[in-house]
Each structure stands twice: as structure tokens, then as C-alpha cells.
Coordinates of C-alpha atoms in Angstrom, one line a residue:
X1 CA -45.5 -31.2 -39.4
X2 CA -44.7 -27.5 -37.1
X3 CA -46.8 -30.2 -34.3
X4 CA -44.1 -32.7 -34.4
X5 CA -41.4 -29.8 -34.3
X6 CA -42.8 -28.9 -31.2
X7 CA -43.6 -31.2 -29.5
X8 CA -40.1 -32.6 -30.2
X9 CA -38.4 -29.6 -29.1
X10 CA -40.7 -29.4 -25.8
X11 CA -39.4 -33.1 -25.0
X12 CA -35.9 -32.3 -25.7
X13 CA -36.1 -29.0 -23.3
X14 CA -38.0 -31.0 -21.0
X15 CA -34.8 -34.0 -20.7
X16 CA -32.4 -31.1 -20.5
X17 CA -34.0 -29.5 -17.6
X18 CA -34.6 -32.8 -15.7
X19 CA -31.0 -33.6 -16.3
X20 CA -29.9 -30.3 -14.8
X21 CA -32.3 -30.2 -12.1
X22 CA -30.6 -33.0 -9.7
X23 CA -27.4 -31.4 -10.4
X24 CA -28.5 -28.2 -9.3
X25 CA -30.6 -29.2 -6.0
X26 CA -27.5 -31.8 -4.6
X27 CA -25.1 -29.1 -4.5
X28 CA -27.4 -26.4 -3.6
X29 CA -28.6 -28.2 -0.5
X30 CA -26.0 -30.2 0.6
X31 CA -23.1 -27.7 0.8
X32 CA -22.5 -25.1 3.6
X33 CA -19.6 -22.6 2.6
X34 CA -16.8 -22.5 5.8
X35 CA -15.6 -18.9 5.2
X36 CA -12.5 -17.7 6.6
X37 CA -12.5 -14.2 8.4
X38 CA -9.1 -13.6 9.9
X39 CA -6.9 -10.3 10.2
X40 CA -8.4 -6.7 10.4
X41 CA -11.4 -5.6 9.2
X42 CA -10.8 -3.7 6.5
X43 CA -11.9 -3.1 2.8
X44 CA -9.6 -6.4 1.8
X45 CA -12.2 -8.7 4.4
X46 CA -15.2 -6.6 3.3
X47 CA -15.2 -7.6 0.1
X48 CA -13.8 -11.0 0.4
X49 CA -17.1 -11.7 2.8
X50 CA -19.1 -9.8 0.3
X51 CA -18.0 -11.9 -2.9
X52 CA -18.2 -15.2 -1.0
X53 CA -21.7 -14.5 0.4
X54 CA -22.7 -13.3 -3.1
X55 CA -21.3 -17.0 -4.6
X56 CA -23.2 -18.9 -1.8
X57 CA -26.6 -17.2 -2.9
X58 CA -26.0 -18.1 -6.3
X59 CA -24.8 -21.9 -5.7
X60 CA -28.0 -21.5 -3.2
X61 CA -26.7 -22.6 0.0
X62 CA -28.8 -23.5 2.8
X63 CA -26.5 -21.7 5.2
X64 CA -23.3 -20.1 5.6
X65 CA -20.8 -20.2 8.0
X66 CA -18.1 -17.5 8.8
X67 CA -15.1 -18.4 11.2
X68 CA -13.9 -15.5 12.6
X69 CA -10.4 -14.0 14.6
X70 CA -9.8 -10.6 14.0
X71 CA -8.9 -7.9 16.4
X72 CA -11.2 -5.4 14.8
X73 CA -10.8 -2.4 12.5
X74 CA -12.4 -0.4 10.4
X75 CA -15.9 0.5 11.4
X76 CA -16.7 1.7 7.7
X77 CA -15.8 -2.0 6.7
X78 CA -17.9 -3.6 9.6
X79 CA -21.3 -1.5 9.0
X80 CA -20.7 -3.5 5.4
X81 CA -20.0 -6.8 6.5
X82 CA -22.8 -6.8 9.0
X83 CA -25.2 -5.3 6.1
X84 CA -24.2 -8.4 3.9
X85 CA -24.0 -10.6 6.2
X86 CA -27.9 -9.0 7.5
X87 CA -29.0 -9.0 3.2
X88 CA -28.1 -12.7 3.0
X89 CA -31.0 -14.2 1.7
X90 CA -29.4 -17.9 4.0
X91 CA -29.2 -17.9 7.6
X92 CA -25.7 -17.1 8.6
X93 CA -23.6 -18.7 11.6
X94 CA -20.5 -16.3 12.4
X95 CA -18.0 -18.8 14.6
X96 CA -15.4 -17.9 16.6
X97 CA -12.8 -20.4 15.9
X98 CA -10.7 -21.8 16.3
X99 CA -9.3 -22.1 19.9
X100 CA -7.4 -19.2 20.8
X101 CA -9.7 -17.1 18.3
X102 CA -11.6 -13.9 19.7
X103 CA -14.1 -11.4 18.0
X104 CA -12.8 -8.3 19.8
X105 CA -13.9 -4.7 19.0
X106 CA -15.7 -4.1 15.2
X107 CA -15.8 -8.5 15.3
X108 CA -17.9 -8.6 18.2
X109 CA -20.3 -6.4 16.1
X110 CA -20.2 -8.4 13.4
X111 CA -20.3 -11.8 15.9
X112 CA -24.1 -10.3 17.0
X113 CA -25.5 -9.2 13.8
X114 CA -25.4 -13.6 12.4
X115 CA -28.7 -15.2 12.5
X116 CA -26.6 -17.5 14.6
X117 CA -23.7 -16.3 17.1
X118 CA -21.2 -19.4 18.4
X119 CA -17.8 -19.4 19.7
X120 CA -15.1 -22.2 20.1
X121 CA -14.8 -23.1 24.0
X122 CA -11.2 -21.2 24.3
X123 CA -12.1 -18.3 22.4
X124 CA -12.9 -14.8 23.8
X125 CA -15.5 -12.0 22.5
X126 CA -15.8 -8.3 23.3
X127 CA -13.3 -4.4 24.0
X128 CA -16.1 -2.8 21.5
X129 CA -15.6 0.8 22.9
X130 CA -14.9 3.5 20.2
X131 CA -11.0 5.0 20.4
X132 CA -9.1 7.3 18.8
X133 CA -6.6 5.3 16.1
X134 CA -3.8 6.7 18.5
X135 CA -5.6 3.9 21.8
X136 CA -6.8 7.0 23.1
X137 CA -10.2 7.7 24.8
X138 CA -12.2 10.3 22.6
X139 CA -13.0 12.3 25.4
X140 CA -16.0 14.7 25.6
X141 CA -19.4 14.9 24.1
X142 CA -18.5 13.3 21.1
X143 CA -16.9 10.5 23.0
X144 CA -21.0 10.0 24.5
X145 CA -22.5 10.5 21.0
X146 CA -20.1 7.8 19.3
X147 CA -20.4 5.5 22.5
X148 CA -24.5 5.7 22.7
X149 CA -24.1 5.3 19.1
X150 CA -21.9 1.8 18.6
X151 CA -24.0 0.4 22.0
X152 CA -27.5 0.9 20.3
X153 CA -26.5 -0.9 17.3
X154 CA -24.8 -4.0 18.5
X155 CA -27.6 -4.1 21.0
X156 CA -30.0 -4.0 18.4
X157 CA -28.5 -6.3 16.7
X158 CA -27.9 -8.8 19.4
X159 CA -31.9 -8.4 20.3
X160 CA -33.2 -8.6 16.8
X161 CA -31.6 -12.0 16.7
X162 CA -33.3 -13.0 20.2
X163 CA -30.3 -13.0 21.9
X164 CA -29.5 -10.6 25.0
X165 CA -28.0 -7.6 24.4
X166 CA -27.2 -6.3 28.4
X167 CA -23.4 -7.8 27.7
X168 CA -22.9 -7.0 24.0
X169 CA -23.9 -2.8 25.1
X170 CA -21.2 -3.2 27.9
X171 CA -18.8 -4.6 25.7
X172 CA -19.3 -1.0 24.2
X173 CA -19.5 0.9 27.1
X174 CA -17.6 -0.7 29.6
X175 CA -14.8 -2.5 27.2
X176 CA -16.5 -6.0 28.6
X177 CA -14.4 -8.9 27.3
X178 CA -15.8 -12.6 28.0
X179 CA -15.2 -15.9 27.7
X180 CA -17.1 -18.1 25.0
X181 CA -18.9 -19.8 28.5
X182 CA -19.8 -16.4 29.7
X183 CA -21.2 -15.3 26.4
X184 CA -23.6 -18.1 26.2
X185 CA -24.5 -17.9 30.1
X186 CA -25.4 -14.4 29.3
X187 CA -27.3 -14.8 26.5
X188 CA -25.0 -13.2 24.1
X189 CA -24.3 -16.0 21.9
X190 CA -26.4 -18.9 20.9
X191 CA -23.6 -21.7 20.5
X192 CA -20.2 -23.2 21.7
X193 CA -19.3 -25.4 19.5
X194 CA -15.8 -27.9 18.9
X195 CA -15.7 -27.2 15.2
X196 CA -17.2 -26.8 12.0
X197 CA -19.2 -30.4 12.0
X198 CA -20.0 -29.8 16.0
X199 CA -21.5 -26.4 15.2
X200 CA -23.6 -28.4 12.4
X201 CA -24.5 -30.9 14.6
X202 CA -26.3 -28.6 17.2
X203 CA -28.1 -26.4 14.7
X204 CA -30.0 -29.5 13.5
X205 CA -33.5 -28.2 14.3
X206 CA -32.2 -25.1 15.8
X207 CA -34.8 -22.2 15.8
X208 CA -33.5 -19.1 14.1
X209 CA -35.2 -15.8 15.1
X210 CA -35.3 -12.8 13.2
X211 CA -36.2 -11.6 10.1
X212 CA -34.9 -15.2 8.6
X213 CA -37.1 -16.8 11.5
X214 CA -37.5 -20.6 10.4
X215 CA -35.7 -24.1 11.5
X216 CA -32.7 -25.5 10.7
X217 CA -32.3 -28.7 9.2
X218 CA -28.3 -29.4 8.9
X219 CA -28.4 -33.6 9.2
X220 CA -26.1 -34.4 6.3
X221 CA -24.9 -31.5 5.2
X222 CA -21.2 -31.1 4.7
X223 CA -18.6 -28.2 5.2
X224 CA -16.3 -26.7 2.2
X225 CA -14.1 -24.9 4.1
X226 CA -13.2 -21.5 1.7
X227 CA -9.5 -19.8 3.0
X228 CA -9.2 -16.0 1.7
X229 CA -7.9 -16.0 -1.7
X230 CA -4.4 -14.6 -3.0
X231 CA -6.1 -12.1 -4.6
X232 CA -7.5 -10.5 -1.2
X233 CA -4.6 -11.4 0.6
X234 CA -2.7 -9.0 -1.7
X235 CA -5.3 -6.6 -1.2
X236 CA -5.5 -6.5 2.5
X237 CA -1.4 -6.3 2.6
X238 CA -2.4 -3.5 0.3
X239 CA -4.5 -1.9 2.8
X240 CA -2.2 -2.2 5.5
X241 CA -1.9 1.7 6.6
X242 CA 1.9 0.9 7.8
X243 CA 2.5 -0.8 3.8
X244 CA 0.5 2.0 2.0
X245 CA 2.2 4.9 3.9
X246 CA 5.8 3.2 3.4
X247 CA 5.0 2.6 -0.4
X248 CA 3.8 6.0 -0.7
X249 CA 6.9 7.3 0.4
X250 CA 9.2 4.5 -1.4
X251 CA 7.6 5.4 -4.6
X252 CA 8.4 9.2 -4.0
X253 CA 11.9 9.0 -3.4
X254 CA 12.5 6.7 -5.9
X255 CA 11.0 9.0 -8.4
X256 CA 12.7 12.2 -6.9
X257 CA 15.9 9.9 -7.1
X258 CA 15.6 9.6 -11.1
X259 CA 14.7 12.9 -11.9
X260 CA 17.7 14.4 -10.5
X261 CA 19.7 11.2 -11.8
X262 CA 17.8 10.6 -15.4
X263 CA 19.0 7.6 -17.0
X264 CA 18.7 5.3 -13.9
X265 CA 16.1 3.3 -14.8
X266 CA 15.1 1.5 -11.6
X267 CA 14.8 3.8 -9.2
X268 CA 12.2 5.4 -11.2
X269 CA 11.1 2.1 -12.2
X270 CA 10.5 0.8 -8.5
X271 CA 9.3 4.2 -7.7
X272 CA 6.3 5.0 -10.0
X273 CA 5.4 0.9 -9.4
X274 CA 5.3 1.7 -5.8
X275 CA 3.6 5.1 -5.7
X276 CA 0.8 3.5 -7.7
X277 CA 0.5 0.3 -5.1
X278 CA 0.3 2.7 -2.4
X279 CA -2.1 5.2 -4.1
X280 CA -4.2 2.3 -4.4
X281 CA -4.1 0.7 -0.9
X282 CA -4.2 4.8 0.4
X283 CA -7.8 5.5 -1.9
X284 CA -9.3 2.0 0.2
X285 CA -8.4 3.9 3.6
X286 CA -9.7 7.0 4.9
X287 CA -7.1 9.5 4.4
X288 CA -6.8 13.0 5.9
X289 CA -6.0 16.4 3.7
X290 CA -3.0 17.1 6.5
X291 CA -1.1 14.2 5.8
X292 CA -1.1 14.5 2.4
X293 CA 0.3 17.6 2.8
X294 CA 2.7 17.2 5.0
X295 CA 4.2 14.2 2.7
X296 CA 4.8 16.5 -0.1
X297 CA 6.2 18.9 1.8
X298 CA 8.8 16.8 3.6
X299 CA 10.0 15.0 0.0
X300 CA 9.7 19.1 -1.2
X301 CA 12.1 20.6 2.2
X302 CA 14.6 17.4 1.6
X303 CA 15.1 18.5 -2.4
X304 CA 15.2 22.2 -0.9
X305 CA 18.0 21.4 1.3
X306 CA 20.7 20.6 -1.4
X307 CA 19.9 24.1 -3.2
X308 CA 20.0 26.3 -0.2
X309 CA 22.8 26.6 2.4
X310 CA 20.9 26.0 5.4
X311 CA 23.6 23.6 7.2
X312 CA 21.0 21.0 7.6
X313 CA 18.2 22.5 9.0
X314 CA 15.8 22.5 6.2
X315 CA 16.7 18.8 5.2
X316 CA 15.8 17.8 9.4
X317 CA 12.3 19.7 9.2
X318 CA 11.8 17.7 5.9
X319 CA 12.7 14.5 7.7
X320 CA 10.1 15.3 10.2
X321 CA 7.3 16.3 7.8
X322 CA 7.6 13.3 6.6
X323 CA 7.5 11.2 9.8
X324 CA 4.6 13.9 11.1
X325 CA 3.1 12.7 7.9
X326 CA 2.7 8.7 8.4
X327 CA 1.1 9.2 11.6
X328 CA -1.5 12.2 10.4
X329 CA -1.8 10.2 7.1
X330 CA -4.6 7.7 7.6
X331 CA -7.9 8.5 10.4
X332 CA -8.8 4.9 10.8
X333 CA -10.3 5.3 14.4
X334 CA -8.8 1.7 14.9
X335 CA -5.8 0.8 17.4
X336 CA -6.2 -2.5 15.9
X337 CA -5.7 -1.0 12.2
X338 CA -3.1 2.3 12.5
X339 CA 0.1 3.1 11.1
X340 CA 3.2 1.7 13.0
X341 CA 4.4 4.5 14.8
X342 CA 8.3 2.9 15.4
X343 CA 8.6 1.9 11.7
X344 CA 7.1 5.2 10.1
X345 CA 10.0 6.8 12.1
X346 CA 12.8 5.0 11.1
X347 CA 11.9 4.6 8.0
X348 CA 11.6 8.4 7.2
X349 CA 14.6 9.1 8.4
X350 CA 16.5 6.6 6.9
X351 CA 14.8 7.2 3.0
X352 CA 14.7 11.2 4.0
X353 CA 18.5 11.3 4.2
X354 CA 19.2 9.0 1.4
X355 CA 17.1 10.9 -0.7
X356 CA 18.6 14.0 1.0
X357 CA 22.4 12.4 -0.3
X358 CA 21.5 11.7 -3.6
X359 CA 19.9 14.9 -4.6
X360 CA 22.8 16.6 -3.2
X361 CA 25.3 14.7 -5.0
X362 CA 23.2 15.5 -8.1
X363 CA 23.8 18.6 -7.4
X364 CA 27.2 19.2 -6.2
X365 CA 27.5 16.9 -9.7
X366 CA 25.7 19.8 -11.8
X367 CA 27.3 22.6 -10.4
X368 CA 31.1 21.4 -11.0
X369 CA 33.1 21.8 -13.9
X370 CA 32.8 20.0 -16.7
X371 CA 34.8 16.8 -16.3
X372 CA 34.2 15.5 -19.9
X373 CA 33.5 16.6 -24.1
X374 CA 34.5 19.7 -25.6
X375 CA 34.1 22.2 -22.2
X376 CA 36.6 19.9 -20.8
X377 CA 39.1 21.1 -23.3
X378 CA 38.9 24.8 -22.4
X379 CA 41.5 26.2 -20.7
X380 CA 43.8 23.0 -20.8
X381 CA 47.4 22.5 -21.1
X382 CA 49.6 21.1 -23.3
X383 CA 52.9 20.8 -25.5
X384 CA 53.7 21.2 -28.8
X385 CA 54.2 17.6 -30.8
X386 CA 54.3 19.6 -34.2
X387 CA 54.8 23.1 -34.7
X388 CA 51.8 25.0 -35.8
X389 CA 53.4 26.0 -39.2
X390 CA 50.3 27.2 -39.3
X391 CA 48.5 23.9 -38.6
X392 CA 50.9 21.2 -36.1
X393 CA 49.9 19.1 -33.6
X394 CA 49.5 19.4 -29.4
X395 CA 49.5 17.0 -26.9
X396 CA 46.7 18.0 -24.6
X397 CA 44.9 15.4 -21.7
X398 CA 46.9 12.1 -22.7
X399 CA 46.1 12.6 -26.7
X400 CA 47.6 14.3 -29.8
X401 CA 45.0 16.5 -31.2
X402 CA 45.3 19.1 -34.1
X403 CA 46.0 22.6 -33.7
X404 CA 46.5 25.6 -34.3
X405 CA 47.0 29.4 -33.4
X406 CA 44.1 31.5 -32.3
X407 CA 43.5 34.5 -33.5
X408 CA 45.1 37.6 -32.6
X409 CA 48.0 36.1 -31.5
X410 CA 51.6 38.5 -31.7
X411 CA 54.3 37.5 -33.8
X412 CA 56.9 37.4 -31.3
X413 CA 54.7 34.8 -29.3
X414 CA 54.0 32.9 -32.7
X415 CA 57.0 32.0 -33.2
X416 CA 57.5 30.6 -29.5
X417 CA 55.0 28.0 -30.7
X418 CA 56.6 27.3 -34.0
X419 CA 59.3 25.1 -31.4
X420 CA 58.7 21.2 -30.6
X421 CA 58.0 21.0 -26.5
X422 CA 56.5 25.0 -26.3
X423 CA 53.8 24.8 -23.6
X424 CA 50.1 26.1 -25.1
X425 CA 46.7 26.7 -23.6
X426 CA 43.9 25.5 -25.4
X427 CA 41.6 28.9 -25.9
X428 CA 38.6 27.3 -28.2
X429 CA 37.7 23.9 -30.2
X430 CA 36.6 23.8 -33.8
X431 CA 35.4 20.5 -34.7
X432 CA 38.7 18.2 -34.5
X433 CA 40.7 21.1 -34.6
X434 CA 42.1 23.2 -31.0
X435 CA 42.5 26.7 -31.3
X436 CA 45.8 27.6 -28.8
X437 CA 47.9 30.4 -28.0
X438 CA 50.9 30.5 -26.1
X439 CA 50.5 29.8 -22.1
X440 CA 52.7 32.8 -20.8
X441 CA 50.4 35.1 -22.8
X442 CA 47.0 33.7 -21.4
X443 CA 48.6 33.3 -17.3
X444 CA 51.2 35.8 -16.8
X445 CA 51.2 38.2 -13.9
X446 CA 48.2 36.5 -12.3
X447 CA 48.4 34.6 -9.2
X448 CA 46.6 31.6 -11.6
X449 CA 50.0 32.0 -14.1
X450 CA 52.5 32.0 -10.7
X451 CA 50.8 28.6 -9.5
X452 CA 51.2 27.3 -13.3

């Protein structure tokens, strides 16, 4: 009998796996992933190349293409890309494309390190020297260390893929920028290529060298192009050093605003939601210990201001702290990736002195007399309705309340009150009840009385 089980059991695994099998092998090597590189690089593109080179391993792609038009950034984020792209276990193509496209600074980099490098005929590829996130040149012996550094690797990267790597090292060194013609007469690409299914076209029995050495075969292979997803186009908005700063400093003030004004709700709302979007996009960037600083200390100077009497000048050296801080905030060594000097600016100043108004309101508000509730009714006003016989009634703020004679009041003034239309001042409250005592008694022979 246990015979028959098995052998029934090894026939019914054996149908399954034949029925998967074709499934499996047509989309595995039919299939070539498009994928969409656009914007800065930065830790939103990084891990959208990552996650898409991981899914074409496991639907097992032949090969992978990556169109590419970025301006460059991050050089943290390009060393990973180019290590995927490098630990790809399917040759990869990086394209320049479409027309009007270029791979210029950390792309060119990432351009050289594909098994295969091709460019769109009106497309451009190069300005790879290392800057200061301000456009500056670094200047110095650490300008020649960085520089030797950055033109060693995309030469190496560029030879280890049998390509030339004379232009991609002055693309470093001298800023080179070239057309896609003069890339390919130089040696520094392998392809120009019309589109997607051109670029296919060509690399049918194209020989790829480098450690995935072997020969193409794309005849009848077909292209699904793959667009960055919301998800990382969130993320690289996110990442945006302009976007993180200003949410940074949105979520601040908003949360300054509702402490000293408690019972706002949105302000604080919009302010903790923004602090947290910010901290987020701010922990993806490389952030310096100054900037930090100086962002506390502005939001810290601006509250400051409505407790001292400074005339100002605390509240203005706030306002600049926190300008000082949006451009100190983020080291991104990118000209193509920075904060936006003109909009840090304005926008500092504008959210400084608002949040500069508000707290001072709040505390002009705290520090002037009590407009409403029982401290209101100290000190006030009003005629007799009902003489306090001993208990009458006054009429004190627009309302008849009950009252009656505080204590240690002289008989002779008593009986002033005793009258309908005698003027009292309110000296204490007792529940519903208002203690009083005649007004000439609390104000005369004071300058306070004479104005009464």
C-alpha cells in the first residue's frame, strides 16, 4: 500500500512542478525591467534602484535596464547604487534617455560602473569634479585627495568594463562634459541608442566584459518599462534638504505656537506632523551638529524676545540663527542636492516673526489683567439695586448680583449703602455672593478716587 502512496504523491509533485516550470522560465527570460532613474541621487533613488534590482533577480531577468537624467547628488547614495548595480547577479545596461537627458556629476559614475554604458543621441554625460555643496572648489590638499580619489574610481570602473577611462578621469578632473557621439568616439560608452527597443536591438550578441563577461542574446525580449513609485516619490520629496529643513522649522513653530496658545489644536497638530516628516527626511541626509544648534537656538532667541525688553534685537539674531541654520544644516557636498539659499531666507524670516507675534501676544495676553471670572470682579463698580439691609442687591458689570457689606465697615458709611442708587466697590466674592463697601471709603484722597 505506503508504495502506491508514494509513488502517487511523487507523480502528483512531479505535474505540479512541470506546470510551474513554463510559467516560471517565460517570464523569467523573456522580460527585461526599464527602470526609471530621474531626479537627484539621493537615499529616495538609492533604494528605489536597490528594490527594483532586488525584484528583477528574483523574477530572474536576463538583463536590466536603467534610464537615467539626474544632475547628480549624493556621493554616499552613488557608491550604493553603483555597488547594486556592480552585485547584480544580470548584466546591467544604464541608458541615458531620453533626448535632452544627461548623466552629469555622481550619474556619470554610476553611467560607467553598468556592464553596459549607452546614451540617447541628444543626451550629454560628464562635470564629475568634487565641490563644496555651496558650488565652490574645495581648495587645498584635500581638494587633491578627494579629486585623485573620485578619478581612480570611475576610471576603474570604466576600465573594468573594457571601456576607456582617459575621458571619464577628466570628467573628474577637468569638469569634462560630452556629447553621447563623443562618449562613444572616446571609448567611454559602449552604445547610442534611439530607445529602449534600439538599445535591445544592438546588444543582440553584444559581448559584455567584466566580471559578468558572457554574450548577450536580447532577439525577442520585451521591455516593461517600471516609473518610480509613489511611495519613493514621497520619499525623495522627503529628502529634499530645502523640504526637510522648511518642515523642520514649520513643525517647530507650530509647536511653539500651541504651547504658549494651549487649546489650539492645529497648530500643534500641523506642527508635531511636520517636525516628524522632517526628522525623517533630515535622519536620510547627512546632517551637521552646527545646524542643529543653531535651529534651536533661533526658535529659543524668538520666544526670548517677548520676555525681555530688548527692542527687537534678540528676536533679529533669532531670525538669523535660524536662516544661518538652513544653510549649515545639511553637508551634502552636492550643488546639485543643497538647501535653497533664497527660500531658507525668506522663509525664516517670515515664520521667525510670526512666531515672534504670537508669543508676544501670548504674553502681553498673560501679563494683563484679568478680563474675565471672579478676578474680574475685584475692584469693580457698581450701584445699589437693593439696600444691603444686611443682604440687597448691586448692579455691577451689566448684571444684578447679591451683596453685601464687607467686614469692618463704619456705621456712618453703612448706612450710605442702606439708600437705592449708593455707588459701591466690590472688595471680595463669596460664591454668588459680592462682599462691597462704600466707594468714597475704598478711593478717597487718592489720585485713583479724584479720576473716579
Amino acid at each position: 500500500m505506503r508504495p502506491r502512496l508514494y509513488a502517487a504523491a511523487f507523480v502528483i509533485l512531479a505535474g505540479l512542478a512541470l506546470l510551474l516550470a513554463p510559467i516560471g522560465s517565460a517570464q523569467d527570460s523573456r522580460t527585461v525591467p526599464s527602470i526609471e532613474l530621474s531626479g537627484t541621487i539621493d537615499p529616495a533613488t538609492e533604494g528605489w534602484i536597490g528594490s527594483q534590482l532586488d525584484q528583477a533577480t528574483d523574477d530572474g531577468a536576463p538583463l536590466v535596464i536603467v534610464r537615467i537624467d539626474t544632475p547628480g547628488g549624493l556621493e554616499s547614495s552613488m557608491r550604493e547604487i553603483v555597488q547594486d548595480i556592480l552585485d547584480a547577479p544580470m548584466p546591467v545596461a544604464v541608458y541615458v534617455s531620453p533626448n535632452g537627458a544627461r548623466a552629469a556629476s555622481a550619474g556619470a559614475f554610476i553611467t560607467e560602473a553598468a556592464d553596459v554604458a549607452a546614451m540617447a543621441p541628444q543626451t550629454n554625460i560628464g562635470s564629475a569634479s568634487a565641490i563644496k555643496s555651496n558650488g565652490e572648489d574645495i581648495g587645498g590638499t584635500l581638494e587633491i585627495k578627494v579629486e585623485n580619489d573620485a578619478a581612480a574610481f570611475i576610471r576603474a570602473l570604466a576600465e573594468s568594463h573594457g571601456r576607456d577611462g582617459a575621458l571619464p578621469e577628466r570628467m573628474v578632473t577637468e569638469a569634462a562634459n560630452v556629447t553621447a557621439e563623443e562618449a562613444l568616439d572616446a571609448g567611454a560608452i559602449d552604445i547610442v541608442a534611439e530607445s529602449d527597443q534600439d538599445l535591445l536591438s544592438q546588444l543582440d550578441g553584444f559581448r559584455v566584459v567584466g566580471p559578468k563577461a558572457q554574450t548577450l542574446e536580447t532577439e525577442g525580449l520585451t521591455v516593461d518599462e517600471r516609473e518610480m513609485s509613489f511611495q519613493y516619490e514621497v520619499l525623495q520629496l522627503l529628502v529634499n534638504p530645502t523640504v526637510a529643513y522648511l518642515l523642520l522649522l514649520v513643525g517647530l513653530v507650530g509647536i511653539a505656537i500651541e504651547i504658549f496658545n494651549p487649546g489650539l489644536i492645529i497648530p500643534g497638530t500641523l506642527g508635531a506632523v511636520s517636525f516628524l516628516l522632517g526628522a525623517y527626511g533630515s535622519a536620510q541626509l547627512p546632517v551637521t551638529a552646527v545646524g542643529i544648534a543653531l535651529l534651536v537656538i533661533g526658535v529659543g532667541l524668538i520666544i526670548a524676545e517677548a520676555h525681555l525688553d530688548t527692542h527687537g534685537i534678540v528676536g533679529v539674531i533669532g531670525v538669523g540663527a535660524l536662516a544661518a541654520s538652513g544653510l549649515l544644516l545639511f553637508n551634502t557636498d552636492s550643488s546639485s542636492f543643497e538647501v535653497s539659499a533664497p527660500v531658507v531666507i525668506v522663509v525664516a524670516v517670515l515664520l521667525g516673526g510670526g512666531l515672534a507675534f504670537v508669543v508676544g501676544k501670548a504674553v502681553e495676553a498673560g501679563r494683563a489683567p484679568p478680563q474675565t471670572g471672579r478676578e474680574e470682579m475685584i475692584g469693580a463698580v457698581g450701584d445699589v439695586r437693593v439696600p444691603l439691609t444686611p443682604v440687597g442687591q448691586v448692579y455691577v458689570n451689566g448684571a444684578l448680583w447679591r451683596a453685601s457689606l464687607a467686614d469692618n465697615v463704619a456705621d456712618d458709611e453703612a448706612d450710605r449703602v442702606r439708600e437705592r442708587g449708593a455707588r459701591v466697590q466690590v472688595e471680595a466674592v463669596e460664591g454668588l455672593t459680592l462682599r462691597v463697601r462704600p466707594q468714597a471709603e475704598v478711593v478717597a484722597g487718592t489720585e485713583e478716587g479724584a479720576r473716579s
